[in-house]
Every structure is written in structure tokens, then in C-alpha cells.
Coordinates of C-alpha atoms in Angstrom, one line a residue:
Chain A
X1 CA 158.7 326.3 0.1
X2 CA 160.2 328.4 3.2
X3 CA 158.7 327.7 6.8
X4 CA 156.5 329.2 6.7
X5 CA 154.5 328.2 3.7
X6 CA 155.1 324.9 4.9
X7 CA 153.3 325.6 8.1
X8 CA 150.3 327.5 6.3
X9 CA 150.1 324.2 3.6
X10 CA 149.5 322.2 6.7
X11 CA 147.1 324.4 8.3
X12 CA 145.0 324.2 5.1
X13 CA 145.8 320.5 4.7
X14 CA 144.5 319.2 8.4
X15 CA 142.1 321.3 8.1
X16 CA 140.3 319.6 5.1
X17 CA 141.5 316.6 6.4
X18 CA 139.5 317.5 9.3
X19 CA 135.9 318.3 7.5
X20 CA 136.4 315.4 5.9
X21 CA 136.8 313.4 8.4
X22 CA 133.7 315.1 10.2
X23 CA 131.8 314.9 6.7
X24 CA 131.9 310.7 7.0
X25 CA 131.4 310.4 10.8
X26 CA 129.1 313.2 11.0
X27 CA 126.1 310.7 11.4
X28 CA 127.8 308.2 14.1
X29 CA 125.8 309.3 17.1
X30 CA 126.0 307.2 20.4
X31 CA 123.4 305.1 21.2
X32 CA 121.8 305.8 24.3
X33 CA 119.4 302.1 24.1
X34 CA 117.0 301.6 26.4
X35 CA 117.7 298.8 28.8
X36 CA 121.7 297.6 28.9
X37 CA 122.6 293.9 29.0
X38 CA 122.2 292.9 32.4
X39 CA 126.0 292.2 33.8
X40 CA 126.5 288.6 34.7
X41 CA 127.9 288.1 38.7
X42 CA 131.5 288.0 38.2
X43 CA 131.3 291.5 36.2
X44 CA 129.3 292.8 38.9
X45 CA 132.0 291.8 41.4
X46 CA 134.4 293.4 39.3
X47 CA 133.2 296.7 38.9
X48 CA 132.0 297.2 42.8
X49 CA 135.9 297.3 44.1
X50 CA 134.7 295.2 47.3
X51 CA 132.1 298.2 48.1
X52 CA 128.4 296.0 47.0
X53 CA 126.5 298.6 48.0
X54 CA 127.4 301.6 46.8
X55 CA 127.5 299.2 43.0
X56 CA 123.8 298.9 44.2
X57 CA 122.5 302.1 44.3
X58 CA 124.6 303.3 41.1
X59 CA 122.8 300.8 39.2
X60 CA 119.4 300.5 40.6
X61 CA 119.2 304.8 40.5
X62 CA 120.5 303.9 36.9
X63 CA 117.9 301.1 36.4
X64 CA 115.0 303.5 37.4
X65 CA 116.2 306.6 35.3
X66 CA 117.3 304.5 32.0
X67 CA 115.3 306.0 29.1
X68 CA 114.3 308.5 30.9
X69 CA 117.8 309.9 30.8
X70 CA 119.2 312.8 27.9
X71 CA 116.1 314.4 28.0
X72 CA 114.6 311.2 26.4
X73 CA 111.2 310.2 27.7
X74 CA 109.9 306.6 26.6
X75 CA 107.0 305.0 26.8
X76 CA 107.2 301.6 29.1
X77 CA 105.8 299.7 26.5
X78 CA 108.9 299.7 24.2
X79 CA 111.0 298.4 26.8
X80 CA 112.7 294.8 26.8
X81 CA 110.8 293.3 30.3
X82 CA 113.1 290.2 29.8
X83 CA 115.8 292.4 30.9
X84 CA 114.6 294.6 33.0
X85 CA 113.5 291.4 34.5
X86 CA 117.7 290.5 35.0
X87 CA 118.8 293.4 35.7
X88 CA 116.1 293.2 39.1
X89 CA 117.5 289.5 39.8
X90 CA 120.6 290.5 39.6
X91 CA 120.5 293.8 41.4
X92 CA 118.6 292.0 44.3
X93 CA 122.6 290.0 44.5
X94 CA 123.5 292.6 45.8
X95 CA 121.2 294.3 48.3
X96 CA 118.2 291.5 49.1
X97 CA 117.0 294.0 52.1
X98 CA 116.8 297.4 50.4
X99 CA 113.2 298.2 48.9
X100 CA 114.3 300.3 46.8
X101 CA 114.3 298.3 43.6
X102 CA 110.8 296.5 44.7
X103 CA 109.6 300.2 44.2
X104 CA 111.1 301.0 41.2
X105 CA 109.6 297.7 39.6
X106 CA 106.4 297.6 41.8
X107 CA 105.1 300.8 41.2
X108 CA 106.7 302.2 38.2
X109 CA 107.6 299.5 35.9
X110 CA 104.2 297.9 36.4
X111 CA 102.6 300.5 35.2
X112 CA 103.1 299.2 31.5
X113 CA 99.9 298.8 29.4
X114 CA 101.8 295.4 28.2
X115 CA 100.3 293.0 30.1
X116 CA 102.7 290.2 29.3
X117 CA 105.2 292.6 31.0
X118 CA 104.2 292.4 34.2
X119 CA 104.6 289.2 34.5
X120 CA 108.1 290.0 35.4
X121 CA 107.4 291.9 37.6
X122 CA 105.7 289.8 39.5
X123 CA 107.9 287.3 39.6
X124 CA 110.5 289.3 40.6
X125 CA 109.1 291.0 43.4
X126 CA 107.8 287.0 44.3
X127 CA 111.2 286.2 44.4
X128 CA 112.2 289.3 46.2
X129 CA 109.9 288.7 48.9
X130 CA 111.1 284.5 49.7
X131 CA 114.1 286.4 50.4
X132 CA 112.6 287.2 54.1
X133 CA 109.1 286.8 54.2
X134 CA 109.0 288.0 57.7
X135 CA 110.0 292.0 56.0
X136 CA 109.3 291.6 52.8
X137 CA 105.7 289.8 52.3
X138 CA 103.8 293.3 51.4
X139 CA 105.8 292.4 48.2
X140 CA 104.1 289.7 47.4
X141 CA 100.8 291.0 48.3
X142 CA 101.5 293.6 45.7
X143 CA 102.5 291.0 43.4
X144 CA 98.5 289.6 44.0
X145 CA 97.3 292.5 43.1
X146 CA 99.0 293.2 40.0
X147 CA 98.5 289.8 38.7
X148 CA 94.7 290.3 39.4
X149 CA 94.0 293.6 38.4
X150 CA 96.5 294.6 36.2
X151 CA 97.3 291.1 34.4
X152 CA 93.5 289.9 34.9
X153 CA 95.4 286.7 35.6
X154 CA 93.1 285.1 37.9
X155 CA 94.8 281.8 38.1
X156 CA 98.5 283.1 39.2
X157 CA 97.2 285.9 41.6
X158 CA 95.3 282.9 43.4
X159 CA 99.2 281.1 42.8
X160 CA 100.7 284.3 44.6
X161 CA 98.2 284.5 47.3
X162 CA 98.2 281.3 48.1
X163 CA 101.8 281.1 48.9
X164 CA 100.9 284.5 50.7
X165 CA 98.4 282.9 53.1
X166 CA 101.0 280.2 53.3
X167 CA 103.6 282.2 54.9
X168 CA 105.1 281.7 58.3
X169 CA 104.3 285.7 60.1
X170 CA 102.3 285.8 62.9
X171 CA 102.0 289.5 62.5
X172 CA 100.6 289.3 59.0
X173 CA 97.7 291.5 59.0
X174 CA 94.1 289.7 58.9
X175 CA 93.8 291.5 55.1
X176 CA 96.5 290.1 53.2
X177 CA 95.2 286.7 54.2
X178 CA 91.7 287.1 52.9
X179 CA 93.0 287.9 49.0
X180 CA 92.7 284.3 48.1
X181 CA 89.1 284.3 50.0
X182 CA 88.5 287.5 47.1
X183 CA 89.7 285.6 44.3
X184 CA 88.9 282.4 45.0
X185 CA 85.5 283.9 45.0
X186 CA 85.4 285.6 41.8
X187 CA 86.7 282.4 40.1
X188 CA 83.1 281.5 41.2
X189 CA 85.0 278.4 43.8
X190 CA 82.8 280.2 46.5
X191 CA 82.8 276.6 48.6
X192 CA 86.7 277.0 49.3
X193 CA 86.6 280.9 49.4
X194 CA 84.1 279.6 52.4
X195 CA 85.6 277.0 53.7
X196 CA 88.8 279.7 54.0
X197 CA 87.1 282.4 55.6
X198 CA 85.5 280.1 58.0
X199 CA 89.2 278.4 59.0
X200 CA 90.9 282.3 59.1
X201 CA 87.6 283.8 61.7
X202 CA 88.2 280.4 63.7
X203 CA 91.8 280.7 63.8
X204 CA 92.8 283.8 64.7
X205 CA 91.4 284.3 68.9
X206 CA 92.9 288.4 68.4
X207 CA 90.7 289.3 65.8
X208 CA 89.3 292.5 66.8
X209 CA 85.4 292.8 66.4
X210 CA 85.1 295.5 63.8
X211 CA 87.5 292.7 61.7
X212 CA 85.2 289.6 62.7
X213 CA 82.0 291.8 62.0
X214 CA 83.4 292.1 58.1
X215 CA 84.3 288.6 57.7
X216 CA 80.6 287.7 59.3
X217 CA 79.4 290.0 56.5
X218 CA 81.5 288.4 53.7
X219 CA 80.8 285.0 54.8
X220 CA 76.4 285.8 54.8
X221 CA 76.1 288.2 51.8
X222 CA 79.2 287.5 48.8
X223 CA 79.7 283.9 49.8
X224 CA 75.9 283.0 51.4
X225 CA 75.0 279.9 50.2
Chain B
X1 CA 159.1 314.1 65.4
X2 CA 157.2 316.7 66.4
X3 CA 159.6 318.6 64.0
X4 CA 158.9 316.1 61.0
X5 CA 155.2 316.7 61.9
X6 CA 155.0 320.4 61.8
X7 CA 157.0 320.3 58.3
X8 CA 154.7 318.0 57.2
X9 CA 151.8 320.1 58.0
X10 CA 153.3 323.5 57.2
X11 CA 153.8 322.2 53.9
X12 CA 150.2 320.6 53.3
X13 CA 149.1 324.4 54.4
X14 CA 151.3 326.1 51.7
X15 CA 149.5 323.2 49.6
X16 CA 146.3 324.5 50.6
X17 CA 145.2 320.5 50.4
X18 CA 142.9 320.9 53.2
X19 CA 141.1 324.1 52.2
X20 CA 141.1 321.6 48.4
X21 CA 140.4 318.6 49.6
X22 CA 137.6 320.2 51.6
X23 CA 136.2 321.6 48.8
X24 CA 136.2 319.1 46.6
X25 CA 134.7 316.3 49.0
X26 CA 131.9 319.1 49.5
X27 CA 131.6 319.3 45.7
X28 CA 131.3 314.9 46.0
X29 CA 128.5 315.4 48.6
X30 CA 126.7 318.3 47.7
X31 CA 126.8 316.1 44.2
X32 CA 125.2 313.1 45.9
X33 CA 122.7 314.7 47.4
X34 CA 121.3 315.8 44.0
X35 CA 122.1 312.4 42.9
X36 CA 120.0 311.4 45.7
X37 CA 117.0 313.7 45.4
X38 CA 116.7 311.9 42.0
X39 CA 115.7 308.7 43.9
X40 CA 112.0 307.2 43.9
X41 CA 112.5 306.7 47.7
X42 CA 115.4 305.5 49.6
X43 CA 116.8 309.0 49.1
X44 CA 118.9 309.3 52.4
X45 CA 120.4 305.8 52.1
X46 CA 121.5 307.1 48.6
X47 CA 122.3 310.0 49.6
X48 CA 124.5 308.4 52.3
X49 CA 126.1 306.0 50.2
X50 CA 127.1 307.9 46.9
X51 CA 128.6 310.6 49.5
X52 CA 130.9 307.8 51.2
X53 CA 131.9 306.3 48.1
X54 CA 133.0 309.5 46.9
X55 CA 134.6 311.2 49.4
X56 CA 136.8 307.8 50.1
X57 CA 137.9 307.7 46.8
X58 CA 139.0 311.8 47.2
X59 CA 141.0 311.0 50.2
X60 CA 142.7 308.4 48.8
X61 CA 143.4 310.6 45.6
X62 CA 144.2 313.5 47.8
X63 CA 146.8 311.5 50.2
X64 CA 148.7 309.4 47.2
X65 CA 149.2 313.0 45.1
X66 CA 150.4 314.9 48.0
X67 CA 152.7 312.4 50.1
X68 CA 153.9 312.1 46.4
X69 CA 154.4 315.5 45.6
X70 CA 155.8 316.0 48.6
X71 CA 158.7 313.5 48.5
X72 CA 159.4 314.7 44.8
X73 CA 160.3 318.2 46.3
X74 CA 162.5 316.8 48.9
X75 CA 164.5 315.4 46.8
X76 CA 164.5 317.6 44.2
X77 CA 165.8 320.0 46.5
X78 CA 168.2 317.2 48.0
X79 CA 166.4 318.1 51.5
X80 CA 166.2 314.4 51.8
X81 CA 170.4 314.0 52.3
X82 CA 170.8 316.8 54.4
X83 CA 167.6 314.9 56.8
X84 CA 170.0 311.2 56.7
X85 CA 173.5 313.3 57.2
X86 CA 171.8 314.1 60.9
X87 CA 172.2 311.6 63.1
X88 CA 169.1 309.9 62.4
X89 CA 168.9 306.1 61.2
X90 CA 166.7 305.7 57.8
X91 CA 164.7 302.9 59.1
X92 CA 164.0 306.1 61.6
X93 CA 163.7 308.6 58.9
X94 CA 160.8 306.2 57.3
X95 CA 158.9 305.8 60.3
X96 CA 158.6 309.4 61.4
X97 CA 158.0 310.5 57.4
X98 CA 155.1 308.3 57.8
X99 CA 154.0 309.0 61.5
X100 CA 153.9 312.9 60.6
X101 CA 152.8 311.9 56.8
X102 CA 149.7 309.8 58.9
X103 CA 149.0 312.3 61.6
X104 CA 148.6 314.9 59.0
X105 CA 146.5 312.8 56.8
X106 CA 144.1 311.7 60.2
X107 CA 143.7 315.7 60.3
X108 CA 142.4 316.2 56.9
X109 CA 140.2 312.8 57.1
X110 CA 138.6 313.7 60.0
X111 CA 136.9 316.7 58.5
X112 CA 136.1 315.3 55.2
X113 CA 134.2 312.9 57.1
X114 CA 132.1 314.6 59.0
X115 CA 130.9 316.0 55.8
X116 CA 129.9 312.5 54.7
X117 CA 127.9 312.6 58.3
X118 CA 126.6 316.2 57.5
X119 CA 125.0 315.3 54.5
X120 CA 123.8 311.8 55.4
X121 CA 120.1 312.1 55.2
X122 CA 119.6 308.6 56.9
X123 CA 122.5 306.4 58.7
X124 CA 123.5 304.4 61.3
X125 CA 125.2 306.3 63.9
X126 CA 127.4 302.9 65.0
X127 CA 127.3 301.8 61.5
X128 CA 129.3 305.2 60.4
X129 CA 131.8 305.0 63.5
X130 CA 132.5 302.1 62.1
X131 CA 132.5 302.8 58.5
X132 CA 134.8 306.2 59.8
X133 CA 137.4 304.4 61.5
X134 CA 137.8 301.7 58.5
X135 CA 137.9 304.7 56.5
X136 CA 141.3 306.1 58.2
X137 CA 142.5 302.3 59.2
X138 CA 142.5 302.7 55.1
X139 CA 144.2 306.2 55.1
X140 CA 147.1 304.6 57.3
X141 CA 147.4 302.1 54.4
X142 CA 147.5 305.0 51.5
X143 CA 149.5 307.0 53.2
X144 CA 152.4 303.4 54.3
X145 CA 152.1 302.7 50.5
X146 CA 152.0 306.3 49.1
X147 CA 155.4 307.1 51.1
X148 CA 157.2 303.4 49.5
X149 CA 156.0 304.2 46.2
X150 CA 157.8 307.6 46.3
X151 CA 160.8 307.0 48.0
X152 CA 160.8 304.0 45.3
X153 CA 160.2 306.2 42.6
X154 CA 161.5 309.2 43.4
X155 CA 158.9 311.5 41.2
X156 CA 155.5 312.1 42.0
X157 CA 153.6 311.0 38.8
X158 CA 154.9 307.9 38.8
X159 CA 154.6 306.7 42.3
X160 CA 151.1 308.4 42.4
X161 CA 150.4 306.1 39.4
X162 CA 152.0 303.1 41.2
X163 CA 150.0 303.7 44.4
X164 CA 146.7 304.1 42.7
X165 CA 147.3 301.3 40.4
X166 CA 148.3 298.8 43.7
X167 CA 145.1 300.6 45.7
X168 CA 142.9 299.8 42.5
X169 CA 144.0 296.3 42.4
X170 CA 143.8 296.2 45.9
X171 CA 140.0 296.8 46.7
X172 CA 139.4 294.4 43.3
X173 CA 141.9 291.6 45.0
X174 CA 138.8 289.4 46.0
X175 CA 137.4 289.3 42.7
X176 CA 140.4 288.3 40.6
X177 CA 141.3 285.6 43.2
X178 CA 137.2 284.5 42.5
X179 CA 137.6 284.3 39.1
X180 CA 141.1 281.8 39.9
X181 CA 139.2 279.7 41.3
X182 CA 136.2 279.3 39.6
X183 CA 136.0 275.3 38.2
X184 CA 135.2 274.2 34.6
X185 CA 137.5 277.3 33.1
X186 CA 138.3 275.9 29.1
X187 CA 141.6 277.0 29.1
X188 CA 144.9 275.5 29.0
X189 CA 146.4 278.9 30.6
X190 CA 144.3 278.7 33.9
X191 CA 145.6 276.8 36.4
X192 CA 148.7 278.8 35.9
X193 CA 147.0 282.2 35.8
X194 CA 144.8 281.0 39.0
X195 CA 148.7 280.1 40.4
X196 CA 150.0 283.9 39.7
X197 CA 146.8 285.5 40.7
X198 CA 147.1 282.9 44.2
X199 CA 150.8 284.5 44.7
X200 CA 150.1 288.2 44.0
X201 CA 146.9 288.5 46.5
X202 CA 149.2 287.2 49.0
X203 CA 151.2 290.3 49.5
X204 CA 147.8 292.1 48.6
X205 CA 146.1 293.8 51.6
X206 CA 142.5 293.3 51.2
X207 CA 141.2 296.8 50.9
X208 CA 137.8 295.4 49.4
X209 CA 136.6 295.2 53.3
X210 CA 137.1 298.4 54.3
X211 CA 134.9 301.4 54.0
X212 CA 131.4 298.9 53.2
X213 CA 128.8 302.0 52.4
X214 CA 126.5 299.0 53.7
X215 CA 127.5 300.0 57.7
X216 CA 126.4 303.2 57.0
X217 CA 122.2 302.3 56.0
X218 CA 122.5 298.7 58.0
X219 CA 124.4 299.0 60.9
X220 CA 128.6 297.4 61.6
X221 CA 129.6 294.1 61.2
X222 CA 131.4 292.8 63.4
X223 CA 133.4 290.4 61.4
X224 CA 134.8 292.6 59.1
X225 CA 135.6 295.4 62.1
X226 CA 138.0 292.8 63.1
X227 CA 139.5 291.7 59.6
X228 CA 139.8 295.5 59.0
X229 CA 142.2 296.5 61.8
X230 CA 144.4 293.2 61.5
X231 CA 144.8 293.8 58.2
X232 CA 146.2 297.5 59.0
X233 CA 148.0 296.5 61.6
X234 CA 149.9 293.7 59.5
X235 CA 150.0 296.1 56.3
X236 CA 151.1 299.2 57.3
X237 CA 154.5 297.5 59.5
X238 CA 155.0 295.6 56.2
X239 CA 154.9 298.7 53.9
X240 CA 157.2 300.6 56.3
X241 CA 159.6 298.1 56.3
X242 CA 159.3 297.1 52.6
X243 CA 160.6 301.1 52.2
X244 CA 163.1 301.1 55.0
X245 CA 165.1 297.9 53.4
X246 CA 164.4 300.4 49.8
X247 CA 165.8 303.2 51.3
X248 CA 168.7 301.3 53.0
X249 CA 169.9 300.2 49.9
X250 CA 170.0 303.5 47.9
X251 CA 173.4 305.6 47.7
X252 CA 173.0 309.3 48.0

């Protein structure tokens, strides 16, 4: 067989093999997945190459967009919130100061219709607030809102609201400390709600006249004996 | 020294290094801006961090490749032999070449770093100065590293691979030593591996301390600044001394 026929035979044979390979692998597709497994702290250290901030921004953007990339749009009730919660905690370790991840968790992933899944968001917001209460108390307040109105878990909301009220943050606005009052009232514990509202009214000499009027109005109407 | 600087500068201009690196840096910054716009909040911070991290890598890659191919040309055209035949010691050759390459690399880095400043949505001013200074110091180390590798290996590709591998290892060294120090690893080889890692870390620069993008967002950290300056002041002479030692042993 001369060289020309040999090369033609090689070409035909290689193409036939390629066609057979394509036939057997045509259904093998990349698995985009929804929420990837949470990397270990060691893996994140390795991936960062010494620059934790850059790694945080890359991974946090990835968590924001996960499930909505590659042309997909995924309903929130299909996400694995246990894994998401793991990602929130892990990324907080890279940058506990940034508000990017709390916004993604608190305002995007909290919109899931599954109430049990919202617990992972609330747990993360509570953890994030504890890192720097003076700066992050708003996330605990948002956790109270999610627990009360989205999860409909008044006991959890009360627990978070108590934690919020007890924070040592001198410039925390009164409405944040009052959240506990309204949750107690909703639970039918009016006496406790009155006592707390009175304590708030008497304990802050710098309340504006409008705030005082509002608190007295609540005491004489909603919390009246 | 001036002649070396002019020669290196002419080579860089001929290779379109300035235009090429600036164009790639601009592309990286534009991509960062696009990605930053995808964020729900803190878009400026994300753009700044992406741009800074990618520009840093582009600078290192560009400098390593330029130095590698430049020195390869010196060997191929036997210019290095012609230069060394003059009344110039091998030590003087290494030093003058590093100075020339470093000056060109700094000229190259400044406009690329300015791209980050221009594209940054939100950046801490003092943090940007610290970050830029640390990247410029890193550039000086990378030039010395690339010069050492290329003078030793003489060919561009292996010297670039060696320099980039060294750079990557240097940025990961703190992580590797942390793993080596972790107690309770159920592995008989662990103590030996730990000792080897620590021995290697003795010779590696702490490049993981350089170019922290957190400074751009949250401001500088004084402790890092001293460490960065100290590391550059120690490691550049170390690499140059190694290059001089190796060149002294070469026979032309």
C-alpha cells in the first residue's frame, strides 16, 4: 500500500473512531449544579494565594449568581439552603466587614417560599451581627423581621429581638429596641410589653417629642390594661 | 548603567511591551467593571478588587516573559559574551541589568496601576498608595527572580516556567506551612513533610503579604507595610547574589 492510500485510510479510520467516540459520549454534559460544596478553610486559604479579599469578592459574586448562570433561572425553593448557610458562614470568615454577603443572603435568598430554609439566612445574619454589633446591629434587626414576618416564628423573633435590645450600641435607634415590645404584644404578653416600653420611655432622656408621643400612644392604646 | 537602561528600554519598546501590557491591563479592568456591575451592592469595591488582583497577575506575567526572552536573546546573539569581555565584572553585569530591567518594569507598572485607580469605583486613597507601593516592590522582586532564572537556564520558556512556579509557591507558602503545623494529621510521613515544607519556606519570600486588595477597600495596615518593605529589601539582594554566584561559575 503506498503512502497516499495509507494516509487516506488513516483519515477515514480516525474519523470513524471519532464518530464512534462522539456517539458514546454525546449525553455526557457538564453538571452546572446549584450550590457547590462548601470548601474547607484550608482550601480557601489555598485558593486565595494570600489575597483573602479578592477571593471573598470572587466567591461571594459566585454565590450571588449560582443557579442563575449559564442561561438558567432557578426558583429559590430548589436551592440547598444547608449548603448556602455553610457558604455564608465560610465567606464571612474571609471578610466579616463587608455588607455584600448579608445583602445577598438577607434580601435575595430570604425570598424563598420555604420557611424552614429562611432559618439558615437568619442564623447567618445573627452570626454576622455578633462580629461587630456596633456596625452590624441592622442585620440582627433584619433577622427579627425575617423570623417574624417571613418565617412566622414569633418565638425565634422574640429571641432575636431580645438579643437586639440587649446590645451595647448607644446610638441604636429606638425603633430597633422597640421590636421586642411589638413581638411580645403579638404573643399576648402585654404586661411584659408594657414594662419594656415604659423602661425604654424612662431610660432614654434624649427621645424626641414625636417618639415620646408615639410610645405613650402605644401604651395607652395597644398595650392598655 | 544608563546604557543598559536605554538598551532594555529600546528592547521593551521594540517588543511593544508597554502597549501590549497596557492593552491587556485595560481589558482586565473593563472586564472587572463589567463583573462589578453584576453585584447587588458594593459594585465599586468589587470592581476595584477584581481589577487590582488581575492587573497584579498581568504585570508579573508580562515582566517574567519579557525578562526571559530578553536574556535568551542575549545568549543567542552572544551579546552577553561581548558585554562580559569588557571591563565589567559579572557582578556588575548582574547589578546593572537588574537596575535597567527594574527601571523599565517600574515605568511599565505605573500606568497599569493607574488604570486601577481610574477604574476603581470606590477606593481608599491611602490604601491605594500602599497597595501600589507593595505591588511595585513585588515587581522589583519578580524582576530579580526572572533575571536569576533566565541567566541560569538561558532559555525563555523554562526560565519563565521556573519563575512563575516560584512566584506561585511563594504566594502559597504561608498556607503550606499552616498545613504543616496542623496537629493531629493521621499520616506517618506528616512530620517529615512538615520539616521539608518549613525548610523550603526558609528560602521563600512572603509574597502572600504583598498586594492585599483589602487595603484598597478598608485602608492600609501598618504591620503589613513594614513586612513588605523588609521582605523586598532582603530578597532582592539575595536573588541578585544568587544570580552573581551562578554567573561567576558559567564558562563562556
